[in-house]
Amino acid sequence: MIHPSEIAKMFEQEPLACWNGERLPLSEVRVSVLDRGFLFGDAIYEVIRVYSGKPFLFQDHLNRIQRNLEKMSLPADLGSIQRWIEETISASGFVEASVYIHVTRGVAPRTHRFPDPPPTPNVLIYVAAFHDSYSQFRHSGASVVVVPDQRWKRCDIKSVNLLANCFASEMAHQQGCAEALLSDDSGKLSEGSRSSLFGVKDSVVLTAPLGENILPGITRRLIQQLCEECQLEMREETIHQSQLDEIDELFLTATTMEILPVTRVDDQPIGDGQIGPVSRQLVDAYQKHIERFRNET
Ligand SMILES: Cc1ncc(COP(=O)(O)O)c(C=O)c1O
């Protein structure tokens, strides 16, 4: 067994956890092997970015947690989750951080159907110091690969069943790429393994419409708002793999990734292979939006 001190050493600074309301170092959290999250992946999760000690787009993330709890018939109390997130951020002392939230159906004898009566959900929250692993790509533009989308048919639920996403991400890593774009059987590119996908064609920003095949990204919503502020037209239209040689720009978005311009797909350049003007404009607008948020009281 890995000793708790070894777990603590995996982080530069050990994250602070909150396990069902009790605060403790992450390495000291103990979970039953009968937890349905462990046995079946019967759990949802959420990731929130903290800038200057404040959770960014907090209400949007809380709304998505609530929608996921409802879609999974998970009887967890959102009010307690909100309070525990706020308290853990403030007790952690981390100013630039990310918050991971994980809600499982709880502990019950192993059986596929939902236990009756329902067990008490287990709620894990932890706050970790943030290290930006994308900064090198943000300036140069990222290379990505296209891989088949092998996920289940309810990708709108932010469930912890991420094996197909992990496979895709590992394939990208093995080819020296920052992310994998997921393609359905007909060649439509839905999103990344852990990000939303956007294209730019003739100055119009394109992204796949919401449906059960993609996660409704919180950052995706912010991009829609920033497009309005920048007077950029945005259209919900899925990009097909065969259109990539006509696309001018591509970029990915996610909570900790922010905006990541993509300059190569499967080793082929997008547009002229440089970060394009619309991507630059949106990266700039995103940074200004965060600065305003940092300075809000
Ligand atoms: C599959 C997938 N799509 C999109 C996103 C982006 O979502 P958000 O902007 O809410 O972080 C993520 C983030 O984890 C993801 O895993």
mmCIF file of N, CA and C in Angstrom, residues 189-282:
data_model
loop_
_atom_site.group_PDB
_atom_site.id
_atom_site.type_symbol
_atom_site.label_atom_id
_atom_site.label_comp_id
_atom_site.label_asym_id
_atom_site.label_seq_id
_atom_site.Cartn_x
_atom_site.Cartn_y
_atom_site.Cartn_z
ATOM 1 N N LEU A 189 -16.054 16.028 -35.548
ATOM 2 C CA LEU A 189 -15.206 16.259 -34.377
ATOM 3 C C LEU A 189 -16.063 16.893 -33.286
ATOM 4 N N SER A 190 -16.298 16.141 -32.210
ATOM 5 C CA SER A 190 -17.217 16.633 -31.185
ATOM 6 C C SER A 190 -16.520 17.570 -30.206
ATOM 7 N N GLU A 191 -15.412 17.126 -29.631
ATOM 8 C CA GLU A 191 -14.682 17.916 -28.625
ATOM 9 C C GLU A 191 -13.333 17.258 -28.392
ATOM 10 N N GLY A 192 -12.575 17.758 -27.423
ATOM 11 C CA GLY A 192 -11.316 17.133 -27.066
ATOM 12 C C GLY A 192 -11.537 16.119 -25.949
ATOM 13 N N SER A 193 -10.467 15.391 -25.565
ATOM 14 C CA SER A 193 -10.628 14.386 -24.503
ATOM 15 C C SER A 193 -10.923 15.049 -23.165
ATOM 16 N N ARG A 194 -10.525 16.327 -23.023
ATOM 17 C CA ARG A 194 -10.796 17.062 -21.785
ATOM 18 C C ARG A 194 -11.005 18.545 -22.070
ATOM 19 N N SER A 195 -11.560 18.844 -23.234
ATOM 20 C CA SER A 195 -11.722 20.250 -23.629
ATOM 21 C C SER A 195 -12.821 20.395 -24.683
ATOM 22 N N SER A 196 -13.338 21.615 -24.819
ATOM 23 C CA SER A 196 -14.291 21.927 -25.891
ATOM 24 C C SER A 196 -13.496 22.398 -27.106
ATOM 25 N N LEU A 197 -14.049 22.128 -28.298
ATOM 26 C CA LEU A 197 -13.339 22.445 -29.550
ATOM 27 C C LEU A 197 -14.031 23.592 -30.298
ATOM 28 N N PHE A 198 -13.228 24.507 -30.791
ATOM 29 C CA PHE A 198 -13.723 25.628 -31.607
ATOM 30 C C PHE A 198 -12.896 25.737 -32.881
ATOM 31 N N GLY A 199 -13.563 26.143 -33.961
ATOM 32 C CA GLY A 199 -12.859 26.443 -35.200
ATOM 33 C C GLY A 199 -13.188 27.861 -35.615
ATOM 34 N N VAL A 200 -12.410 28.399 -36.536
ATOM 35 C CA VAL A 200 -12.712 29.718 -37.111
ATOM 36 C C VAL A 200 -12.636 29.579 -38.623
ATOM 37 N N LYS A 201 -13.727 29.999 -39.289
ATOM 38 C CA LYS A 201 -13.755 29.973 -40.752
ATOM 39 C C LYS A 201 -14.305 31.315 -41.238
ATOM 40 N N ASP A 202 -13.541 32.022 -42.050
ATOM 41 C CA ASP A 202 -13.947 33.356 -42.533
ATOM 42 C C ASP A 202 -14.393 34.251 -41.376
ATOM 43 N N SER A 203 -13.629 34.253 -40.300
ATOM 44 C CA SER A 203 -13.860 35.067 -39.089
ATOM 45 C C SER A 203 -15.091 34.667 -38.278
ATOM 46 N N VAL A 204 -15.775 33.577 -38.652
ATOM 47 C CA VAL A 204 -16.920 33.091 -37.861
ATOM 48 C C VAL A 204 -16.411 31.969 -36.952
ATOM 49 N N VAL A 205 -16.777 32.076 -35.659
ATOM 50 C CA VAL A 205 -16.343 31.061 -34.684
ATOM 51 C C VAL A 205 -17.356 29.917 -34.690
ATOM 52 N N LEU A 206 -16.851 28.689 -34.827
ATOM 53 C CA LEU A 206 -17.726 27.508 -34.926
ATOM 54 C C LEU A 206 -17.475 26.581 -33.743
ATOM 55 N N THR A 207 -18.548 26.006 -33.200
ATOM 56 C CA THR A 207 -18.392 24.961 -32.180
ATOM 57 C C THR A 207 -19.595 24.028 -32.250
ATOM 58 N N ALA A 208 -19.407 22.772 -31.840
ATOM 59 C CA ALA A 208 -20.489 21.781 -31.952
ATOM 60 C C ALA A 208 -21.683 22.184 -31.077
ATOM 61 N N PRO A 209 -22.914 21.952 -31.563
ATOM 62 C CA PRO A 209 -24.085 22.235 -30.721
ATOM 63 C C PRO A 209 -24.117 21.302 -29.508
ATOM 64 N N LEU A 210 -24.751 21.782 -28.420
ATOM 65 C CA LEU A 210 -24.862 20.931 -27.228
ATOM 66 C C LEU A 210 -25.756 19.744 -27.532
ATOM 67 N N GLY A 211 -25.436 18.614 -26.943
ATOM 68 C CA GLY A 211 -26.225 17.399 -27.116
ATOM 69 C C GLY A 211 -25.668 16.357 -26.164
ATOM 70 N N GLU A 212 -26.124 15.128 -26.295
ATOM 71 C CA GLU A 212 -25.674 14.095 -25.357
ATOM 72 C C GLU A 212 -24.269 13.591 -25.698
ATOM 73 N N ASN A 213 -23.713 14.080 -26.840
ATOM 74 C CA ASN A 213 -22.380 13.610 -27.255
ATOM 75 C C ASN A 213 -21.243 14.501 -26.772
ATOM 76 N N ILE A 214 -21.575 15.659 -26.143
ATOM 77 C CA ILE A 214 -20.479 16.516 -25.634
ATOM 78 C C ILE A 214 -20.811 17.039 -24.236
ATOM 79 N N LEU A 215 -19.755 17.451 -23.544
ATOM 80 C CA LEU A 215 -19.942 18.075 -22.235
ATOM 81 C C LEU A 215 -20.267 19.558 -22.436
ATOM 82 N N PRO A 216 -21.321 20.051 -21.778
ATOM 83 C CA PRO A 216 -21.589 21.499 -21.886
ATOM 84 C C PRO A 216 -20.541 22.274 -21.075
ATOM 85 N N GLY A 217 -19.478 22.667 -21.733
ATOM 86 C CA GLY A 217 -18.335 23.296 -21.054
ATOM 87 C C GLY A 217 -18.719 24.659 -20.466
ATOM 88 N N ILE A 218 -18.222 24.916 -19.275
ATOM 89 C CA ILE A 218 -18.443 26.222 -18.645
ATOM 90 C C ILE A 218 -17.623 27.277 -19.397
ATOM 91 N N THR A 219 -16.427 26.895 -19.822
ATOM 92 C CA THR A 219 -15.589 27.841 -20.572
ATOM 93 C C THR A 219 -16.200 28.103 -21.949
ATOM 94 N N ARG A 220 -16.829 27.079 -22.532
ATOM 95 C CA ARG A 220 -17.516 27.237 -23.832
ATOM 96 C C ARG A 220 -18.535 28.377 -23.740
ATOM 97 N N ARG A 221 -19.276 28.390 -22.625
ATOM 98 C CA ARG A 221 -20.285 29.439 -22.417
ATOM 99 C C ARG A 221 -19.641 30.818 -22.323
ATOM 100 N N LEU A 222 -18.505 30.873 -21.612
ATOM 101 C CA LEU A 222 -17.805 32.158 -21.493
ATOM 102 C C LEU A 222 -17.315 32.618 -22.870
ATOM 103 N N ILE A 223 -16.859 31.672 -23.700
ATOM 104 C CA ILE A 223 -16.384 32.041 -25.044
ATOM 105 C C ILE A 223 -17.540 32.650 -25.848
ATOM 106 N N GLN A 224 -18.744 32.080 -25.690
ATOM 107 C CA GLN A 224 -19.913 32.644 -26.397
ATOM 108 C C GLN A 224 -20.095 34.110 -25.999
ATOM 109 N N GLN A 225 -19.972 34.364 -24.677
ATOM 110 C CA GLN A 225 -20.130 35.729 -24.164
ATOM 111 C C GLN A 225 -19.010 36.645 -24.696
ATOM 112 N N LEU A 226 -17.779 36.128 -24.704
ATOM 113 C CA LEU A 226 -16.649 36.949 -25.173
ATOM 114 C C LEU A 226 -16.766 37.247 -26.669
ATOM 115 N N CYS A 227 -17.319 36.274 -27.432
ATOM 116 C CA CYS A 227 -17.524 36.511 -28.867
ATOM 117 C C CYS A 227 -18.483 37.685 -29.058
ATOM 118 N N GLU A 228 -19.545 37.713 -28.235
ATOM 119 C CA GLU A 228 -20.496 38.831 -28.326
ATOM 120 C C GLU A 228 -19.793 40.143 -28.028
ATOM 121 N N GLU A 229 -18.999 40.155 -26.917
ATOM 122 C CA GLU A 229 -18.283 41.384 -26.540
ATOM 123 C C GLU A 229 -17.314 41.825 -27.636
ATOM 124 N N CYS A 230 -16.700 40.866 -28.309
ATOM 125 C CA CYS A 230 -15.715 41.185 -29.362
ATOM 126 C C CYS A 230 -16.387 41.355 -30.729
ATOM 127 N N GLN A 231 -17.728 41.287 -30.741
ATOM 128 C CA GLN A 231 -18.504 41.386 -31.985
ATOM 129 C C GLN A 231 -18.048 40.378 -33.031
ATOM 130 N N LEU A 232 -17.814 39.156 -32.534
ATOM 131 C CA LEU A 232 -17.476 38.055 -33.447
ATOM 132 C C LEU A 232 -18.717 37.192 -33.606
ATOM 133 N N GLU A 233 -19.000 36.819 -34.846
ATOM 134 C CA GLU A 233 -20.153 35.933 -35.050
ATOM 135 C C GLU A 233 -19.785 34.525 -34.587
ATOM 136 N N MET A 234 -20.727 33.886 -33.864
ATOM 137 C CA MET A 234 -20.463 32.508 -33.448
ATOM 138 C C MET A 234 -21.619 31.620 -33.889
ATOM 139 N N ARG A 235 -21.290 30.457 -34.421
ATOM 140 C CA ARG A 235 -22.313 29.552 -34.940
ATOM 141 C C ARG A 235 -22.123 28.161 -34.349
ATOM 142 N N GLU A 236 -23.220 27.522 -33.939
ATOM 143 C CA GLU A 236 -23.126 26.147 -33.435
ATOM 144 C C GLU A 236 -23.164 25.209 -34.627
ATOM 145 N N GLU A 237 -22.018 24.741 -35.016
ATOM 146 C CA GLU A 237 -21.886 23.921 -36.213
ATOM 147 C C GLU A 237 -20.716 22.958 -35.978
ATOM 148 N N THR A 238 -20.965 21.675 -36.159
ATOM 149 C CA THR A 238 -19.899 20.694 -35.902
ATOM 150 C C THR A 238 -18.873 20.709 -37.034
ATOM 151 N N ILE A 239 -17.610 20.681 -36.671
ATOM 152 C CA ILE A 239 -16.542 20.657 -37.682
ATOM 153 C C ILE A 239 -16.291 19.202 -38.066
ATOM 154 N N HIS A 240 -16.190 18.955 -39.361
ATOM 155 C CA HIS A 240 -15.914 17.616 -39.862
ATOM 156 C C HIS A 240 -14.408 17.504 -40.113
ATOM 157 N N GLN A 241 -13.887 16.296 -39.874
ATOM 158 C CA GLN A 241 -12.451 16.078 -40.065
ATOM 159 C C GLN A 241 -12.003 16.471 -41.474
ATOM 160 N N SER A 242 -12.903 16.219 -42.463
ATOM 161 C CA SER A 242 -12.532 16.507 -43.858
ATOM 162 C C SER A 242 -12.477 18.010 -44.140
ATOM 163 N N GLN A 243 -13.008 18.831 -43.190
ATOM 164 C CA GLN A 243 -12.997 20.294 -43.401
ATOM 165 C C GLN A 243 -11.727 20.943 -42.853
ATOM 166 N N LEU A 244 -10.886 20.156 -42.177
ATOM 167 C CA LEU A 244 -9.770 20.773 -41.446
ATOM 168 C C LEU A 244 -8.827 21.563 -42.351
ATOM 169 N N ASP A 245 -8.692 21.121 -43.620
ATOM 170 C CA ASP A 245 -7.764 21.870 -44.486
ATOM 171 C C ASP A 245 -8.360 23.198 -44.955
ATOM 172 N N GLU A 246 -9.683 23.404 -44.700
ATOM 173 C CA GLU A 246 -10.284 24.705 -45.066
ATOM 174 C C GLU A 246 -10.459 25.617 -43.849
ATOM 175 N N ILE A 247 -10.250 25.057 -42.661
ATOM 176 C CA ILE A 247 -10.452 25.840 -41.432
ATOM 177 C C ILE A 247 -9.276 26.804 -41.242
ATOM 178 N N ASP A 248 -9.573 28.053 -40.830
ATOM 179 C CA ASP A 248 -8.496 29.040 -40.675
ATOM 180 C C ASP A 248 -7.772 28.894 -39.339
ATOM 181 N N GLU A 249 -8.569 28.616 -38.279
ATOM 182 C CA GLU A 249 -7.971 28.536 -36.942
ATOM 183 C C GLU A 249 -8.712 27.479 -36.129
ATOM 184 N N LEU A 250 -8.035 26.938 -35.138
ATOM 185 C CA LEU A 250 -8.666 26.007 -34.197
ATOM 186 C C LEU A 250 -8.198 26.384 -32.801
ATOM 187 N N PHE A 251 -9.071 26.223 -31.813
ATOM 188 C CA PHE A 251 -8.608 26.351 -30.425
ATOM 189 C C PHE A 251 -9.468 25.497 -29.509
ATOM 190 N N LEU A 252 -8.910 25.201 -28.345
ATOM 191 C CA LEU A 252 -9.582 24.366 -27.347
ATOM 192 C C LEU A 252 -9.809 25.207 -26.101
ATOM 193 N N THR A 253 -10.840 24.862 -25.335
ATOM 194 C CA THR A 253 -11.056 25.583 -24.079
ATOM 195 C C THR A 253 -11.426 24.606 -22.970
ATOM 196 N N ALA A 254 -11.011 24.916 -21.760
ATOM 197 C CA ALA A 254 -11.421 24.176 -20.562
ATOM 198 C C ALA A 254 -11.028 25.008 -19.345
ATOM 199 N N THR A 255 -11.583 24.621 -18.214
ATOM 200 C CA THR A 255 -11.412 25.405 -16.988
ATOM 201 C C THR A 255 -9.959 25.689 -16.642
ATOM 202 N N THR A 256 -9.109 24.648 -16.626
ATOM 203 C CA THR A 256 -7.707 24.898 -16.259
ATOM 204 C C THR A 256 -6.852 25.197 -17.490
ATOM 205 N N MET A 257 -7.324 24.787 -18.668
ATOM 206 C CA MET A 257 -6.600 25.036 -19.914
ATOM 207 C C MET A 257 -6.799 26.475 -20.390
ATOM 208 N N GLU A 258 -7.924 27.075 -20.013
ATOM 209 C CA GLU A 258 -8.369 28.385 -20.523
ATOM 210 C C GLU A 258 -8.526 28.268 -22.042
ATOM 211 N N ILE A 259 -7.795 29.100 -22.839
ATOM 212 C CA ILE A 259 -7.890 28.948 -24.300
ATOM 213 C C ILE A 259 -6.540 28.456 -24.810
ATOM 214 N N LEU A 260 -6.579 27.381 -25.583
ATOM 215 C CA LEU A 260 -5.333 26.827 -26.121
ATOM 216 C C LEU A 260 -5.399 26.811 -27.646
ATOM 217 N N PRO A 261 -4.671 27.732 -28.316
ATOM 218 C CA PRO A 261 -4.674 27.723 -29.781
ATOM 219 C C PRO A 261 -4.016 26.438 -30.314
ATOM 220 N N VAL A 262 -4.628 25.862 -31.354
ATOM 221 C CA VAL A 262 -4.115 24.632 -31.966
ATOM 222 C C VAL A 262 -3.586 24.987 -33.345
ATOM 223 N N THR A 263 -2.329 24.634 -33.626
ATOM 224 C CA THR A 263 -1.745 25.011 -34.921
ATOM 225 C C THR A 263 -1.478 23.806 -35.829
ATOM 226 N N ARG A 264 -1.503 22.587 -35.266
ATOM 227 C CA ARG A 264 -1.292 21.389 -36.095
ATOM 228 C C ARG A 264 -2.233 20.272 -35.659
ATOM 229 N N VAL A 265 -2.837 19.601 -36.633
ATOM 230 C CA VAL A 265 -3.657 18.411 -36.356
ATOM 231 C C VAL A 265 -3.085 17.261 -37.174
ATOM 232 N N ASP A 266 -2.795 16.147 -36.511
ATOM 233 C CA ASP A 266 -2.192 14.985 -37.182
ATOM 234 C C ASP A 266 -1.014 15.425 -38.056
ATOM 235 N N ASP A 267 -0.211 16.303 -37.497
ATOM 236 C CA ASP A 267 1.008 16.794 -38.148
ATOM 237 C C ASP A 267 0.770 17.692 -39.368
ATOM 238 N N GLN A 268 -0.465 18.074 -39.614
ATOM 239 C CA GLN A 268 -0.759 18.998 -40.727
ATOM 240 C C GLN A 268 -1.061 20.384 -40.148
ATOM 241 N N PRO A 269 -0.563 21.456 -40.790
ATOM 242 C CA PRO A 269 -0.844 22.794 -40.244
ATOM 243 C C PRO A 269 -2.316 23.181 -40.386
ATOM 244 N N ILE A 270 -2.807 23.950 -39.420
ATOM 245 C CA ILE A 270 -4.139 24.564 -39.536
ATOM 246 C C ILE A 270 -3.905 25.982 -40.040
ATOM 247 N N GLY A 271 -4.585 26.363 -41.108
ATOM 248 C CA GLY A 271 -4.337 27.668 -41.736
ATOM 249 C C GLY A 271 -2.868 27.746 -42.136
ATOM 250 N N ASP A 272 -2.201 28.847 -41.706
ATOM 251 C CA ASP A 272 -0.784 28.984 -42.070
ATOM 252 C C ASP A 272 0.138 28.380 -40.999
ATOM 253 N N GLY A 273 -0.465 27.622 -40.060
ATOM 254 C CA GLY A 273 0.349 26.954 -39.032
ATOM 255 C C GLY A 273 0.760 27.875 -37.894
ATOM 256 N N GLN A 274 0.217 29.106 -37.902
ATOM 257 C CA GLN A 274 0.514 30.066 -36.822
ATOM 258 C C GLN A 274 -0.784 30.335 -36.041
ATOM 259 N N ILE A 275 -0.641 30.873 -34.817
ATOM 260 C CA ILE A 275 -1.835 31.241 -34.049
ATOM 261 C C ILE A 275 -2.541 32.376 -34.796
ATOM 262 N N GLY A 276 -3.836 32.202 -35.050
ATOM 263 C CA GLY A 276 -4.562 33.162 -35.888
ATOM 264 C C GLY A 276 -5.082 34.374 -35.120
ATOM 265 N N PRO A 277 -5.543 35.405 -35.857
ATOM 266 C CA PRO A 277 -5.966 36.658 -35.218
ATOM 267 C C PRO A 277 -7.195 36.516 -34.314
ATOM 268 N N VAL A 278 -8.150 35.651 -34.689
ATOM 269 C CA VAL A 278 -9.360 35.509 -33.853
ATOM 270 C C VAL A 278 -8.983 34.809 -32.541
ATOM 271 N N SER A 279 -8.134 33.786 -32.633
ATOM 272 C CA SER A 279 -7.677 33.106 -31.401
ATOM 273 C C SER A 279 -6.963 34.112 -30.500
ATOM 274 N N ARG A 280 -6.100 34.933 -31.097
ATOM 275 C CA ARG A 280 -5.364 35.935 -30.297
ATOM 276 C C ARG A 280 -6.320 36.913 -29.632
ATOM 277 N N GLN A 281 -7.324 37.341 -30.386
ATOM 278 C CA GLN A 281 -8.299 38.305 -29.858
ATOM 279 C C GLN A 281 -9.049 37.696 -28.656
ATOM 280 N N LEU A 282 -9.413 36.406 -28.781
ATOM 281 C CA LEU A 282 -10.173 35.770 -27.698
ATOM 282 C C LEU A 282 -9.277 35.465 -26.487
#
